[in-house]
Amino acid sequence: MTTLIDYRLDGEVALIGLARPPVNALGQPLREALAEAFELAIADSQVHAVVIYGQGRAFSAGADISEFGSPAAFAAPDLASLLSRLAASPKPLIAAIAGTALGGGLETALACGYRISSAQATLGLPETRIGLLPGAGGTQRLPRLIGAVAALEIILSGEPVSAAEALALGLIDRLVPDGEDLLAAATELARNLVAESAPAQRAWRYSDPARGLPTAFFDDYVAARARRWKGQLAPVLALEAVKAACAGSLEEGLASEQLLFKQVESSAQSAALRHQFFAQREALKVCGVDKNTARRPVNRVAVIGAGTMGGGIAMNFANAGIPVTLLELKGEALDRGLAHIRKQYDSSVKRGKLTPLQLEVRMSLITGTLEYADIAQVDLVIEAVFESLSIKQNVFRTLDEVCKTGAILATNTSTLDVDLIAAVTRRPHDVIGLHFFSPANVMKLLEVVRGRETSPQVLATTLDLARQIGKTAVVSGVCFGFIGNRMLEPYAREAHRLVLEGATPAQVDGVLTELGLAMGVLSMYDLAGIDVGYLVRESRREAIAHDASYFKLADELYAQGRHGQKTGRGFYRYEGRDRVEDYEVVACAEVLASELGITRRVISNEEIHDRCLFMLINEGVQLLDEGIAERSGDIDLVWINGYGFPAWRGGPMHYAEQLGLGRVLAGIERYREQLGEYGRMWFRPVPLLQRLVAAGQTRIQRL
Ligand code: 3H9
């Protein structure tokens, strides 16, 4: 027997322990070992029942995701066939679930005749989150066990359920309370089953899983989710698989599931989402930081500035149960900030996301103050004041005076030089950038900006804290705009310039949303505020002064008081919640184009796509080359979690790899020629992109 399985006999019960750390992923070697152990137990006449359990922290996290896209994924014994074999066991088979049973892990449990679980376990089918569908019987056995409606919810939400919920749904047969030994309980259950001559498999509770459902149930289900699923393959095909479970025999359903699974497994979307899965884990592996790096305790936090950003940041900590002090200069601003926070929580209560009691608990964790002295003892301070270097430096001088030794001093700057902020303190090693994205209590991304002198302890502590407050943290080096906003600049530049050249804002945004972006870049500027974009440009006019063209339109909109959604007009007009095209903006673009000597023309959607995306990608590659981003996957995470890039396209770097690096380079070179002086000024392929293409590389990596 291999080391991947711990096989033991306890009297007439065989215990098969999955032992592939860290999470018992069912890669080919473990599948083979499990098949072998199972056959051994079946062949042994002394064995009358079998228990399968997971050693370590998981029952099993499912198929080995790293095998997908390669022949290993279906190498014998493939999971679906193995589980069909288990399901046909002549002896009672019991899954004893502790920790997590996800994807193929839960499907393994579903193939067993009986399921028993510890109280802390979680069970789920998260396959659609990585662009797959349960492909080892999950779409067929789960509806037969708990009905089509509940099964669809588990399969299409991808959300795990608790053991208690699983018991209520009939997904498990027994729950073992905390403090009791799961394996002992499973063995006892096995003995009882043998004593009762219980069948190895029971009849399905829902032999017809869709019985009683309205005829249009599935159509309505899809229609209600059409917007959310736009462009995505996995949820649509997962639903097809469940439909198949409702239409024919188990064998027929399993065959349909196989076909549908192979379709999603070979899709570009699944490759993109699997890339994202691993990128998320890689992003936490930061040079100079490991599990031995000492962490500092963070029991109390302060946020400087009670504006929208500061308030949103404070909510993150209150939501995680960490007390936070909100500091403002004026009482009125503080009251407004606290009232705004309460309003946000109120709206969560109205939407049923929070109970009134939870609201009060969270509010009680947030204390307002006007005095710096009140934050002297906090463990972490996050400054979220106006985006101006001198103002932020003044705040940090004060923090340096008042904060206790060892406090982490963080700035929420979105563009400024963290080293220049750290330099005004006597403790630059304690200073770090924590760039939250607006709305800070909602957006997943946290750019963690590592200054020249930021200590590994400070970095490690903030990365842990990010996880605690539910953020996806990505470490960036110091440069203008860090990873996200620095890439935004060339991407947005093209969008602005294309409107001068003849595209409409709606056409530009339409191309981007068609690609799957949550929002077009011009709509995004309207949302963030045309005035905000203007102020960012003001702070660095000298850096962009050599080209007076592309930001002229945004400057003009600013001058006209069209500050975006908040003033009802920007690149668009806003009527209530509706965004409408505005001819005045086109007229304004025409006038400016003529002043700038730009000949307006019909712009193709392809040109919009290529210019915006290729410039975005080009900048990303440069960031990698400069070491601002550690890995290309980090850049993808920033754009997926902070800028609405569709996860199923894997982020801009992964998308570039799918397009082909040669195509991206050729496109940049083509526009460099075609766009005259403007092209020569901005369409400069970065050296790493050129090197990668010259070397025939298909992946974006340092070379
Ligand atoms: C499937 O089952 C398809 C079937 O329906 C059909 C097949 C035919 N594979 O997240 P962590 C690694 S699809 C490979 O940091 P946590 C992970 O990369 C699968 N590797 O820990 C990391 O490696 P490293 C459906 C995996 O405690 C390490 O394990 N299942 C897998 O925060 C620790 O992971 C899923 O989608 C895997 N399946 O969270 C579940 N899972 O240390 C995916 C983990 O080198 N997994 N790794 O960076 C998870 O959601 C979380 O990992 C879990 C633990 C909640 C289990």
XYZ file of C-alpha atoms and ligand atoms in Angstrom, residues 22-23 25 57-58 61-66 68 73-74 79-80 100 102-105 107 125-127 130 132-136 258 261 277-278 281-282 285 467, ligand 1:
95
model
C -2.377 19.365 2.410
C -5.962 18.764 1.251
C -6.609 16.448 -3.748
C -7.445 19.154 7.581
C -9.726 17.994 4.771
C -10.735 19.339 -1.632
C -11.691 17.500 -4.807
C -9.905 16.708 -8.015
C -6.335 17.945 -8.331
C -6.917 21.237 -10.118
C -3.366 21.318 -11.446
C -6.817 19.904 -15.638
C -6.909 14.784 -15.388
C -8.477 11.677 -16.923
C -12.507 10.000 -10.920
C -15.926 9.488 -12.488
C -13.780 20.240 3.942
C -15.387 19.975 -1.821
C -15.909 19.191 -5.477
C -14.702 15.670 -6.230
C -14.272 15.258 -2.463
C -18.677 13.592 -4.983
C -19.383 21.843 -5.064
C -17.317 24.910 -6.034
C -16.443 23.668 -9.538
C -13.080 27.499 -11.573
C -15.920 23.570 -14.385
C -18.944 21.604 -13.275
C -19.098 18.652 -10.913
C -17.890 15.929 -13.259
C -17.712 12.830 -11.103
C -19.161 13.456 -18.714
C -17.583 18.209 -18.121
C -7.167 30.047 -8.364
C -3.435 29.394 -8.296
C -2.401 31.354 -3.606
C 0.872 32.377 -5.221
C 4.102 33.896 -1.238
C -7.049 37.737 4.915
C -13.221 18.998 -9.113
O -13.279 18.448 -8.046
C -13.736 18.430 -10.389
C -14.592 17.227 -10.188
O -15.926 17.590 -9.967
C -14.599 16.372 -11.406
C -13.320 15.730 -11.765
C -13.431 14.784 -12.927
N -6.242 20.763 -6.304
O -6.326 27.288 -0.475
P -5.198 26.855 0.383
C -3.669 23.495 -2.818
S -12.463 20.528 -9.275
C -4.948 21.071 -6.262
O -4.051 27.772 0.536
P -6.951 26.911 2.651
C -3.510 24.994 -2.925
O -3.103 25.366 -4.228
C -11.924 20.908 -7.641
N -4.400 21.828 -5.275
O -5.689 26.415 1.834
C -2.442 25.246 -1.889
O -1.202 24.889 -2.453
P 0.141 25.684 -2.066
C -13.021 21.454 -6.807
C -5.226 22.288 -4.333
O -6.919 26.195 3.925
C -2.770 24.234 -0.811
O -3.533 23.218 -1.445
N -12.499 21.876 -5.534
C -6.581 21.992 -4.332
O -7.018 28.387 2.649
C -3.560 24.799 0.335
O -4.703 25.459 -0.190
C -12.179 23.157 -5.265
O -12.375 24.028 -6.085
C -7.097 21.187 -5.373
N -8.391 20.841 -5.437
O -8.207 26.434 1.806
C -11.595 23.425 -3.902
N -7.151 22.604 -3.263
O 0.293 25.477 -0.603
C -10.314 24.212 -4.046
C -6.160 23.221 -2.616
O 1.162 25.061 -2.922
N -9.667 24.451 -2.789
N -5.000 23.044 -3.243
O -0.145 27.117 -2.442
C -10.067 25.350 -1.876
O -11.109 25.957 -2.002
C -9.192 25.606 -0.699
O -7.892 25.222 -1.054
C -9.580 24.876 0.608
C -8.460 25.079 1.657
C -10.888 25.493 1.128
C -9.740 23.415 0.367
